[in-house]
Coordinates of C-alpha atoms in Angstrom, one line a residue:
M1 CA 0.0 0.0 0.0
T2 CA 1.0 3.6 -0.6
S3 CA 1.1 4.4 3.1
S4 CA 3.9 2.0 3.6
A5 CA 6.2 4.5 1.8
P6 CA 6.0 7.5 4.2
G7 CA 7.2 10.9 3.2
V8 CA 6.7 10.5 -0.5
R9 CA 3.0 10.8 -1.2
V10 CA 0.3 13.4 -0.8
A11 CA -3.3 12.9 -2.0
R12 CA -5.5 15.8 -3.1
F13 CA -9.2 15.6 -3.6
G14 CA -11.6 18.5 -3.7
A15 CA -10.4 21.2 -1.3
F16 CA -8.6 18.6 0.8
E17 CA -5.0 17.4 1.0
L18 CA -3.8 14.3 2.9
D19 CA -0.1 13.9 3.8
V20 CA 0.8 10.3 4.4
Q21 CA 4.2 11.2 6.0
T22 CA 2.9 13.7 8.6
G23 CA -0.5 12.1 9.1
E24 CA -2.2 15.4 8.5
L25 CA -5.5 16.2 6.7
R26 CA -5.9 19.8 5.5
K27 CA -8.7 21.7 3.9
S28 CA -7.7 24.7 1.9
G29 CA -4.4 24.8 3.8
A30 CA -6.1 24.6 7.3
R31 CA -5.4 21.5 9.3
I32 CA -8.3 19.3 10.3
R33 CA -8.1 17.2 13.5
L34 CA -8.5 13.5 12.6
Q35 CA -7.6 10.5 14.8
D36 CA -5.1 7.9 13.6
Q37 CA -7.6 5.1 12.7
P38 CA -10.0 7.3 10.7
F39 CA -6.9 8.8 8.9
R40 CA -5.7 5.2 8.0
L41 CA -9.2 4.4 6.8
L42 CA -9.3 7.5 4.5
T43 CA -5.8 6.6 3.2
A44 CA -7.0 3.1 2.3
L45 CA -10.0 4.5 0.4
L46 CA -8.0 7.1 -1.4
E47 CA -5.5 4.6 -2.6
R48 CA -8.3 2.8 -4.5
P49 CA -10.7 5.6 -5.7
G50 CA -13.8 4.2 -7.4
E51 CA -13.2 0.7 -6.2
I52 CA -15.1 -1.2 -3.4
V53 CA -12.9 -1.7 -0.4
T54 CA -14.5 -4.5 1.5
R55 CA -15.2 -4.6 5.2
E56 CA -12.9 -7.7 5.5
E57 CA -10.0 -5.8 3.8
L58 CA -10.5 -2.9 6.2
R59 CA -10.5 -5.2 9.2
G60 CA -7.2 -6.7 8.2
Q61 CA -5.6 -3.3 7.6
L62 CA -7.0 -1.4 10.6
W63 CA -6.9 -4.1 13.3
P64 CA -4.2 -6.8 13.8
G65 CA -5.4 -10.4 13.7
D66 CA -4.9 -10.9 17.4
T67 CA -6.7 -7.7 18.4
F68 CA -10.2 -8.2 19.9
V69 CA -12.6 -5.5 19.0
D70 CA -16.3 -4.9 18.2
F71 CA -15.4 -4.6 14.5
D72 CA -18.8 -3.4 13.2
H73 CA -19.2 -0.8 15.9
G74 CA -15.6 0.4 15.5
L75 CA -15.7 0.7 11.8
N76 CA -19.0 2.5 11.8
T77 CA -17.7 5.0 14.4
M78 CA -14.6 5.6 12.2
V79 CA -16.7 6.3 9.1
R80 CA -18.9 8.7 11.0
K81 CA -15.8 10.6 12.3
L82 CA -14.3 10.7 8.8
R83 CA -17.5 12.0 7.3
A84 CA -17.7 14.7 9.9
A85 CA -14.2 15.8 9.1
L86 CA -14.9 15.9 5.4
D87 CA -18.4 17.5 5.8
D88 CA -19.8 14.5 4.0
S89 CA -23.2 12.8 4.3
A90 CA -24.2 9.2 4.3
E91 CA -27.5 10.0 2.5
T92 CA -26.0 12.0 -0.3
P93 CA -22.3 11.3 -0.2
R94 CA -19.7 13.4 -1.9
F95 CA -16.7 11.3 -1.0
I96 CA -17.5 8.1 0.9
E97 CA -20.2 5.8 -0.3
T98 CA -21.5 3.0 1.8
L99 CA -22.3 -0.3 0.1
A100 CA -24.5 -2.2 2.5
R101 CA -22.9 -5.3 4.0
R102 CA -20.0 -5.0 1.5
G103 CA -17.8 -2.1 2.2
Y104 CA -17.0 1.5 1.2
R105 CA -16.0 3.3 -2.0
F106 CA -14.3 6.7 -2.4
L107 CA -16.2 8.9 -4.9
G108 CA -14.6 11.6 -7.0
P109 CA -11.1 12.2 -8.5
V110 CA -8.0 11.7 -6.4
E111 CA -4.6 13.2 -7.4
W112 CA -1.5 11.5 -5.8
T113 CA 1.8 13.5 -6.0
S114 CA 5.3 12.6 -4.8
Q115 CA 7.3 14.9 -2.6
V116 CA 11.1 14.7 -1.9
P117 CA 11.7 14.5 1.9
A118 CA 13.7 17.4 3.4
G119 CA 17.2 16.9 4.8
T120 CA 18.6 14.5 2.2
P121 CA 21.5 16.5 0.6
S122 CA 24.0 13.7 -0.2
R123 CA 24.4 12.2 -3.7
R124 CA 24.4 8.7 -2.3
S125 CA 21.1 9.4 -0.5
A126 CA 19.7 10.8 -3.7
T127 CA 20.8 7.8 -5.6
V128 CA 19.2 5.5 -3.1
A129 CA 16.1 7.5 -3.2
L130 CA 16.0 7.4 -7.0
L131 CA 16.5 3.6 -6.9
A132 CA 13.8 3.2 -4.4
A133 CA 11.5 5.4 -6.4
G134 CA 12.3 3.2 -9.5
I135 CA 11.4 0.1 -7.6
V136 CA 8.1 1.7 -6.4
A137 CA 7.3 2.9 -9.9
A138 CA 8.0 -0.6 -11.3
S139 CA 5.7 -2.1 -8.7
I140 CA 3.0 0.4 -9.5
I141 CA 3.3 -0.3 -13.2
A142 CA 3.0 -4.0 -12.5
I143 CA -0.1 -3.4 -10.4
V144 CA -1.7 -1.3 -13.1
L145 CA -1.0 -3.9 -15.7
F146 CA -2.2 -7.0 -13.8
R147 CA -4.8 -5.6 -11.4
K148 CA -8.2 -4.5 -12.6
T149 CA -8.3 -0.7 -12.5
P150 CA -11.1 1.9 -12.7
S151 CA -12.1 2.8 -16.2
T152 CA -10.7 6.3 -15.8
A153 CA -7.3 4.9 -16.8
Q154 CA -8.6 4.3 -20.3
P155 CA -9.9 7.3 -22.2
V156 CA -13.5 6.9 -23.3
R157 CA -14.3 8.2 -26.7
T158 CA -17.9 7.2 -27.4
L159 CA -20.8 7.1 -25.0
A160 CA -24.6 6.9 -24.9
V161 CA -26.8 7.9 -22.0
L162 CA -30.1 5.9 -22.2
P163 CA -33.4 7.1 -20.8
F164 CA -33.7 6.3 -17.1
G165 CA -36.2 3.8 -16.0
N166 CA -39.2 5.3 -14.1
S167 CA -42.4 3.5 -13.1
D168 CA -44.3 6.8 -12.7
P169 CA -45.3 8.6 -15.9
A170 CA -46.0 11.8 -14.0
T171 CA -42.3 12.2 -13.2
Q172 CA -40.9 10.8 -16.5
Y173 CA -39.9 14.3 -17.6
V174 CA -37.7 14.5 -14.5
S175 CA -35.9 11.2 -15.2
D176 CA -35.5 12.2 -18.8
G177 CA -34.1 15.5 -17.7
V178 CA -31.4 13.8 -15.6
A179 CA -30.3 11.6 -18.5
E180 CA -30.4 14.6 -20.9
M181 CA -28.4 16.7 -18.4
L182 CA -25.7 14.0 -18.4
I183 CA -25.7 14.0 -22.2
D184 CA -25.3 17.8 -22.3
E185 CA -22.6 18.0 -19.6
L186 CA -20.5 15.0 -20.7
S187 CA -20.6 15.9 -24.4
S188 CA -19.0 19.2 -23.7
S189 CA -15.7 17.4 -23.3
P190 CA -13.7 17.3 -26.6
A191 CA -12.3 13.9 -25.4
L192 CA -15.8 12.3 -25.6
R193 CA -18.3 11.8 -28.3
G194 CA -21.8 11.6 -26.8
T195 CA -24.8 10.2 -28.7
A196 CA -27.6 12.8 -28.9
R197 CA -30.8 12.4 -26.9
T198 CA -33.0 11.7 -30.0
S199 CA -31.1 8.5 -30.9
A200 CA -30.3 7.4 -27.3
F201 CA -33.9 7.7 -26.1
R202 CA -35.1 5.2 -28.7
Y203 CA -34.0 2.6 -26.3
R204 CA -36.6 3.0 -23.5
E205 CA -38.5 -0.2 -23.3
P206 CA -36.9 -3.3 -21.6
P207 CA -35.4 -5.7 -22.1
L208 CA -32.3 -3.9 -23.4
D209 CA -29.6 -5.7 -25.3
L210 CA -26.7 -3.4 -24.5
R211 CA -24.3 -5.0 -26.8
K212 CA -26.6 -4.6 -29.7
I213 CA -27.4 -1.0 -28.7
G214 CA -23.7 -0.3 -28.5
S215 CA -23.2 -1.6 -32.1
E216 CA -26.2 0.4 -33.5
L217 CA -25.1 3.6 -31.9
G218 CA -21.4 3.0 -32.4
V219 CA -20.5 3.6 -28.7
S220 CA -18.1 1.7 -26.4
Q221 CA -19.9 2.6 -23.1
I222 CA -23.5 3.2 -22.0
I223 CA -24.9 4.9 -18.9
T224 CA -28.3 3.5 -17.7
G225 CA -30.2 4.5 -14.6
E226 CA -33.4 4.3 -12.6
Y227 CA -35.3 7.2 -11.1
A228 CA -37.9 7.1 -8.3
Q229 CA -39.7 9.9 -6.5
T230 CA -41.7 9.3 -3.3
G231 CA -43.3 12.3 -1.7
D232 CA -40.5 14.9 -1.4
Q233 CA -37.7 12.4 -1.7
F234 CA -35.8 11.2 -4.8
D235 CA -33.7 8.1 -5.5
V236 CA -31.4 7.9 -8.5
R237 CA -29.3 4.8 -9.5
L238 CA -26.7 4.8 -12.2
E239 CA -24.6 2.2 -14.0
L240 CA -21.8 2.6 -16.5
I241 CA -21.6 -0.5 -18.8
E242 CA -19.0 -1.7 -21.3
T243 CA -20.9 -2.5 -24.5
R244 CA -18.3 -5.0 -25.6
D245 CA -19.2 -7.5 -22.9
A246 CA -22.0 -5.8 -21.0
A247 CA -19.8 -5.6 -17.9
Q248 CA -20.5 -3.1 -15.2
V249 CA -17.7 -0.6 -14.8
W250 CA -19.3 1.6 -12.1
A251 CA -22.5 1.9 -10.2
S252 CA -23.7 4.6 -7.8
R253 CA -26.9 5.7 -5.9
Y254 CA -28.0 9.2 -4.9
R255 CA -30.9 9.9 -2.5
G256 CA -32.2 12.9 -0.7
P257 CA -34.9 15.6 -0.6
L258 CA -36.1 17.2 -3.8
T259 CA -34.8 20.5 -2.5
D260 CA -31.2 19.1 -3.0
F261 CA -31.9 17.7 -6.4
G262 CA -30.2 20.4 -8.4
A263 CA -27.0 20.1 -6.3
V264 CA -27.1 16.3 -6.5
Q265 CA -27.3 16.5 -10.3
R266 CA -24.0 18.4 -10.3
R267 CA -22.4 15.6 -8.3
I268 CA -23.9 13.0 -10.6
A269 CA -22.3 14.7 -13.6
A270 CA -19.0 15.2 -11.9
D271 CA -18.8 11.6 -10.7
A272 CA -19.7 10.3 -14.2
A273 CA -17.1 12.6 -15.8
F274 CA -14.5 11.2 -13.3
R275 CA -15.4 7.6 -14.2
L276 CA -15.1 8.3 -17.9
G277 CA -11.8 10.1 -17.5
V278 CA -13.0 13.4 -19.0
T279 CA -12.9 16.9 -17.6
P280 CA -15.6 17.5 -15.0
P281 CA -18.5 19.8 -16.1
D282 CA -18.1 23.6 -15.5
E283 CA -19.6 24.8 -12.3
R284 CA -21.3 27.6 -14.2
H285 CA -23.7 25.0 -15.6
A286 CA -25.1 24.3 -12.2
R287 CA -28.7 23.4 -12.2
R288 CA -31.2 25.3 -10.1
S289 CA -32.9 23.8 -7.1
S290 CA -36.3 25.4 -7.6
P291 CA -39.6 25.1 -9.5
A292 CA -37.8 26.9 -12.4
Y293 CA -35.7 23.9 -13.1
D294 CA -38.8 21.7 -13.1
L295 CA -40.4 24.0 -15.7
Y296 CA -37.2 23.9 -17.7
L297 CA -37.2 20.1 -17.8
R298 CA -40.8 20.1 -19.0
G299 CA -39.9 22.6 -21.7
R300 CA -37.0 20.5 -23.0
S301 CA -39.1 17.4 -23.1
L302 CA -41.7 19.3 -25.3
W303 CA -39.1 20.9 -27.5
Q304 CA -37.8 17.5 -28.7
S305 CA -41.0 16.7 -30.7
R306 CA -40.7 19.9 -32.9
S307 CA -44.4 20.2 -33.6
R308 CA -46.0 23.6 -33.6
E309 CA -48.1 22.9 -30.5
S310 CA -45.3 21.3 -28.5
L311 CA -42.9 24.2 -29.3
L312 CA -45.4 26.8 -28.2
K313 CA -46.0 24.9 -25.0
A314 CA -42.3 24.6 -24.5
I315 CA -41.9 28.4 -24.9
E316 CA -44.6 28.8 -22.2
H317 CA -42.6 26.6 -19.8
F318 CA -39.3 28.3 -20.5
D319 CA -40.8 31.7 -20.1
R320 CA -42.3 30.8 -16.7
A321 CA -39.0 29.4 -15.6
T322 CA -37.3 32.8 -16.4
Q323 CA -40.0 34.6 -14.4
I324 CA -39.4 32.5 -11.4
D325 CA -35.6 32.6 -11.7
P326 CA -34.5 35.6 -13.8
E327 CA -30.8 34.4 -13.7
F328 CA -31.5 30.9 -15.1
G329 CA -29.4 31.0 -18.3
L330 CA -30.5 27.5 -19.6
A331 CA -34.1 28.6 -19.6
Y332 CA -33.3 31.6 -21.8
A333 CA -31.3 29.3 -24.1
G334 CA -34.4 27.0 -24.3
L335 CA -36.5 30.0 -25.3
A336 CA -34.0 30.8 -28.1
T337 CA -33.9 27.3 -29.5
A338 CA -37.7 27.0 -29.4
Y339 CA -38.3 30.3 -31.2
G340 CA -35.6 29.4 -33.7
A341 CA -37.2 26.0 -34.4
L342 CA -40.6 27.7 -35.1
V343 CA -38.9 29.8 -37.8
G344 CA -36.7 27.0 -39.2
I345 CA -39.5 24.6 -39.7
S346 CA -41.8 27.4 -41.0
L347 CA -44.5 26.6 -38.5
I348 CA -45.9 30.1 -38.2
P349 CA -45.5 31.7 -41.7
G350 CA -45.4 35.5 -41.7
S351 CA -44.0 35.8 -38.2
E352 CA -40.3 35.2 -38.9
A353 CA -39.3 38.8 -38.0
E354 CA -41.0 38.7 -34.6
L355 CA -39.8 35.2 -33.8
E356 CA -36.2 35.8 -34.8
E357 CA -36.0 39.0 -32.7
K358 CA -37.3 37.0 -29.7
A359 CA -34.8 34.2 -30.3
R360 CA -31.9 36.7 -30.5
A361 CA -33.0 38.5 -27.4
A362 CA -33.3 35.2 -25.4
A363 CA -29.9 33.9 -26.7
E364 CA -28.1 37.1 -25.8
K365 CA -29.7 37.1 -22.3
A366 CA -28.6 33.5 -21.8
L367 CA -25.0 34.3 -22.8
A368 CA -25.0 37.3 -20.5
L369 CA -25.8 35.0 -17.6
D370 CA -23.7 32.0 -18.8
P371 CA -21.2 32.6 -21.7
T372 CA -20.6 28.8 -22.0
L373 CA -24.0 27.8 -23.3
A374 CA -23.5 26.1 -26.7
E375 CA -27.3 26.2 -27.3
A376 CA -27.4 30.0 -27.2
Y377 CA -24.5 30.4 -29.6
A378 CA -26.1 28.0 -32.1
S379 CA -29.4 29.9 -31.9
L380 CA -27.6 33.2 -32.5
G381 CA -25.8 31.7 -35.5
G382 CA -29.0 30.4 -37.0
G383 CA -30.7 33.7 -36.8
K384 CA -27.8 35.7 -38.1
T385 CA -27.6 33.4 -41.2
S386 CA -31.3 33.0 -42.1
Y387 CA -32.7 36.4 -41.1
F388 CA -30.1 39.0 -40.2
F389 CA -27.7 38.1 -43.0
D390 CA -24.7 38.6 -40.7
F391 CA -22.7 35.7 -42.1
E392 CA -19.4 36.6 -40.4
G393 CA -21.1 36.9 -37.0
A394 CA -22.9 33.6 -37.7
E395 CA -19.6 31.9 -38.5
R396 CA -18.1 33.0 -35.1
D397 CA -21.2 31.9 -33.2
F398 CA -21.4 28.4 -34.8
R399 CA -17.7 27.8 -34.2
R400 CA -18.0 28.8 -30.6
A401 CA -21.0 26.6 -30.1
I402 CA -19.2 23.6 -31.5
E403 CA -16.1 24.4 -29.5
L404 CA -18.1 24.4 -26.3
N405 CA -20.0 21.2 -27.1
P406 CA -18.5 19.2 -30.0
S407 CA -21.3 16.6 -29.6
Y408 CA -24.2 19.0 -30.0
A409 CA -25.6 17.7 -33.3
T410 CA -28.1 20.5 -33.7
A411 CA -25.3 23.1 -33.8
R412 CA -23.6 21.1 -36.6
Q413 CA -26.9 20.8 -38.5
W414 CA -27.6 24.6 -38.3
Y415 CA -23.9 25.3 -39.2
A416 CA -24.3 23.2 -42.3
G417 CA -27.2 25.4 -43.3
H418 CA -24.9 28.4 -42.9
L419 CA -22.2 26.7 -45.0
W420 CA -24.8 26.0 -47.8
T421 CA -25.5 29.8 -47.7
T422 CA -21.9 30.7 -48.1
G423 CA -21.3 28.0 -50.8
R424 CA -18.9 25.8 -48.8
M425 CA -20.4 22.5 -49.8
T426 CA -17.5 20.2 -48.8
E427 CA -17.5 21.7 -45.3
A428 CA -21.2 21.4 -45.1
R429 CA -21.2 17.8 -46.0
A430 CA -18.6 17.1 -43.3
Q431 CA -20.8 18.8 -40.7
V432 CA -24.0 17.0 -41.8
D433 CA -22.3 13.6 -41.8
L434 CA -20.9 14.2 -38.3
A435 CA -24.2 15.4 -37.0
H436 CA -25.7 12.1 -38.3
Q437 CA -23.0 10.1 -36.6
L438 CA -23.8 11.9 -33.3
D439 CA -27.5 11.4 -33.7
P440 CA -28.1 8.6 -36.2
F441 CA -31.8 8.1 -35.4
S442 CA -32.8 11.7 -35.3
F443 CA -35.5 13.0 -37.7
N444 CA -33.6 16.3 -38.1
A445 CA -30.2 14.6 -38.6
I446 CA -31.6 12.4 -41.4
Y447 CA -33.5 15.4 -42.8
F448 CA -30.3 17.4 -43.2
L449 CA -28.5 14.3 -44.6
C450 CA -31.1 13.9 -47.3
W451 CA -31.0 17.6 -48.2
Q452 CA -27.2 17.6 -48.3
R453 CA -27.2 14.9 -51.0
H454 CA -30.1 16.7 -52.8
I455 CA -28.3 20.0 -53.1
E456 CA -25.1 18.1 -54.3
R457 CA -27.3 16.8 -57.1
Q458 CA -26.9 13.3 -55.8
Y459 CA -30.6 12.5 -56.1
E460 CA -30.4 8.7 -56.0
E461 CA -28.5 8.8 -52.8
A462 CA -30.9 11.3 -51.3
I463 CA -33.8 9.0 -52.2
A464 CA -32.0 6.0 -50.7
I465 CA -31.5 7.9 -47.5
G466 CA -35.1 8.8 -47.3
H467 CA -36.3 5.3 -47.9
R468 CA -33.8 3.8 -45.4
A469 CA -35.0 6.2 -42.8
S470 CA -38.7 5.3 -43.4
T471 CA -38.0 2.2 -41.2
H472 CA -37.7 4.5 -38.2
F473 CA -40.0 7.4 -39.4
P474 CA -42.9 6.1 -41.4
F475 CA -43.9 9.7 -42.2
I476 CA -40.6 10.4 -43.9
R477 CA -42.1 9.7 -47.3
G478 CA -43.9 13.0 -47.0
W479 CA -40.6 14.9 -46.9
N480 CA -40.3 17.5 -49.6
C481 CA -36.6 16.5 -50.0
L482 CA -37.7 13.1 -51.2
E483 CA -40.4 14.5 -53.4
R484 CA -38.0 17.1 -55.0
S485 CA -35.3 14.5 -55.6
Y486 CA -37.8 12.4 -57.6
I487 CA -38.8 15.5 -59.6
M488 CA -35.2 16.3 -60.5
L489 CA -34.9 12.8 -61.9
G490 CA -38.2 13.3 -63.8
R491 CA -40.0 10.6 -61.8
Y492 CA -43.2 12.6 -61.1
D493 CA -45.4 9.6 -60.3
Q494 CA -43.1 8.6 -57.4
A495 CA -42.9 12.2 -56.2
I496 CA -46.7 12.3 -56.1
E497 CA -46.7 9.2 -53.9
T498 CA -44.6 11.0 -51.3
I499 CA -47.2 13.7 -51.1
R500 CA -50.0 11.2 -50.7
V501 CA -48.9 10.4 -47.1
R502 CA -49.6 13.9 -45.9
N503 CA -52.3 15.0 -48.4
P504 CA -54.1 12.3 -50.4
E505 CA -56.5 14.8 -52.0
M506 CA -53.6 16.9 -53.4
A507 CA -51.9 13.7 -54.6
N508 CA -54.9 12.6 -56.5
E509 CA -55.3 16.0 -58.2
L510 CA -51.7 16.1 -59.2
L511 CA -51.8 12.6 -60.6
T512 CA -54.8 13.4 -62.7
A513 CA -53.1 16.5 -64.1
L514 CA -50.0 14.5 -64.9
K515 CA -51.9 11.8 -66.7
T516 CA -54.0 14.2 -68.7
G517 CA -51.6 17.1 -69.5
G518 CA -48.1 15.9 -68.6
V519 CA -45.5 17.7 -66.6
E520 CA -46.7 21.2 -67.6
A521 CA -50.2 20.4 -66.3
Y522 CA -48.6 19.0 -63.1
W523 CA -46.9 22.3 -62.4
K524 CA -49.9 24.4 -63.3
Q525 CA -52.0 22.3 -60.9
R526 CA -49.3 22.7 -58.3
A527 CA -49.2 26.5 -58.7
G528 CA -52.8 26.6 -57.4
Q529 CA -52.3 24.4 -54.4
P530 CA -50.7 25.2 -51.0
P531 CA -48.3 26.5 -49.9
A532 CA -49.5 29.4 -52.1
D533 CA -48.6 31.9 -49.4
Q534 CA -44.9 31.0 -49.2
L535 CA -42.9 33.1 -51.5
Y536 CA -39.9 30.8 -51.8
D537 CA -42.0 27.7 -52.8
R538 CA -44.1 29.8 -55.3
A539 CA -40.9 31.0 -56.9
R540 CA -39.8 27.4 -57.3
I541 CA -43.0 26.5 -59.0
H542 CA -42.8 29.4 -61.4
T543 CA -39.3 28.5 -62.3
A544 CA -40.5 25.0 -63.2
I545 CA -43.3 26.4 -65.3
G546 CA -40.8 28.6 -67.1
D547 CA -42.1 32.0 -65.9
H548 CA -38.7 33.3 -64.8
D549 CA -39.8 36.9 -64.5
E550 CA -42.4 36.0 -61.8
A551 CA -39.9 33.7 -60.2
F552 CA -37.4 36.5 -59.8
R553 CA -40.1 38.8 -58.5
L554 CA -41.1 36.3 -55.8
L555 CA -37.5 35.7 -54.8
G556 CA -36.8 39.4 -54.6
E557 CA -39.8 39.8 -52.4
A558 CA -38.7 36.9 -50.2
A559 CA -35.3 38.5 -49.8
S560 CA -36.8 41.9 -48.8
R561 CA -38.9 40.2 -46.2
R562 CA -36.0 38.1 -45.1
C563 CA -37.9 34.8 -45.5
C564 CA -36.0 32.0 -43.9
K565 CA -35.3 29.8 -46.9
I566 CA -34.1 32.6 -49.2
T567 CA -30.4 32.3 -48.1
W568 CA -30.3 28.8 -49.7
F569 CA -31.7 29.7 -53.1
H570 CA -28.4 29.8 -55.0
T571 CA -27.6 26.2 -54.0
D572 CA -31.1 24.9 -54.6
P573 CA -31.3 22.7 -57.7
A574 CA -34.9 23.9 -58.2
F575 CA -33.4 27.2 -59.5
D576 CA -30.8 25.8 -61.8
A577 CA -32.8 27.1 -64.8
L578 CA -32.3 30.6 -63.6
R579 CA -28.5 30.4 -63.6
G580 CA -26.8 32.5 -66.2
D581 CA -29.4 35.2 -65.9
P582 CA -27.7 38.4 -64.5
R583 CA -30.6 38.7 -62.0
F584 CA -29.5 35.4 -60.4
D585 CA -26.1 36.7 -59.5
E586 CA -27.5 40.1 -58.5
L587 CA -29.9 38.5 -56.1
A588 CA -27.1 36.2 -54.7

């Protein structure tokens, strides 16, 4: 054990420092009184952070074999004294976790450093010391190689956090929020690639084949958990699993009153980061212990579905959260992303200006409170590209968002849209492909993947992506990306079938027109159908008809109104017939 080499080792954890040679425990430099046996117990736990030190092992280390003692009472007393010295709690431990009838485990990172003892000036002594240090180092290496060590020694590159089990539907949004918090916090480390919520949360219903899930998501480790809430008390259990062999790497449990839930989530994130060998989350991301955080979780849950109704409801929850806690940066970031989604998906036509202004104000407020929020930077970048036409500012914001959270797939998708606008198609494809790797089962990730291939004029590949995705999203056949790819290949009958899913009546009218009057009749019929109020789509139809003057007029009006899609027109294959006209370059 390390303690057998006095004078060469100091352990640091949190604000504490333990000196094996002097037998002292200090907090922020101030000495804390601790008796010999609790000190030896702490040393034993610190030497094996993250591992279970059994009661039998502790008995052998703390009491000689011929010493008679009430072992259970003595050990329990030592643990209580140690927790008092560390200001720790048995119910919600920060440092010492009790595993009933098994032993104890030290939680959190521990840094051991070597110090040269004072008063050893001779060269011979130095040589001996170096030789001894070499022997010790060799022994440590042997132990590391041949003894099972915590997973922190092996950098983890890929991770998925699955939705936590919860038998109470009324608190499902809370357990989902805990899992999503872990995704957000851990993915902010550049050393780890985390799977996005949309893809990870497909695996909700037991039984779960973790090896298969690991293969489908392309991850080496998975975090699973259980959440329970009884009255004003919560109970969270976590497991870290190797997908290669479904072996448990780490498990922990957190219990306490709901008033402490925000603080406990910070500990959960920090503990998980330690087990994964990544940088612990920034303290500025601390969750709030108030009804505001509850509203924030409800809003995030609603935001995921991206429907008009759910986004409006999410905005209501985020807004109420900011009213309760005006300094809750995450709630403002939620507002920004929700407003931005309403614009990006064209769910409230004609209100782009108002929504973009609200999104920008919310994002700027979020960053004023917390300048490390990737969501807020991504929202700012999206608005600057699609509405404010500030392309240099958007570039800076998107790069900052990705720097803060490299695994944030939404930022990469929106950045790809910005890259389409600025004509950087190779870079756009790289971002779209990476976003799809991060979130392989996300509707939005597949949507951007399909559009990327479409604007590259790789229509067959775009169609293949759309049809492969229909396994997971039956409604994908209604995507306009799939429809337009068929049209560019001249396969109008198949394009009509993609419309039938969302609007059978329109599909029948278009099919009749196609059969009776051909492609020209198809487009004339399409010109009189929705979305007749969307300038960009009307311009596309008039381009297909051959009425280029009207197409340019509509595109110019869309630009003056700053309609969301207008920034992509020069990459859209639908307007290829306009290229070569001086008005095209002028508009671009």
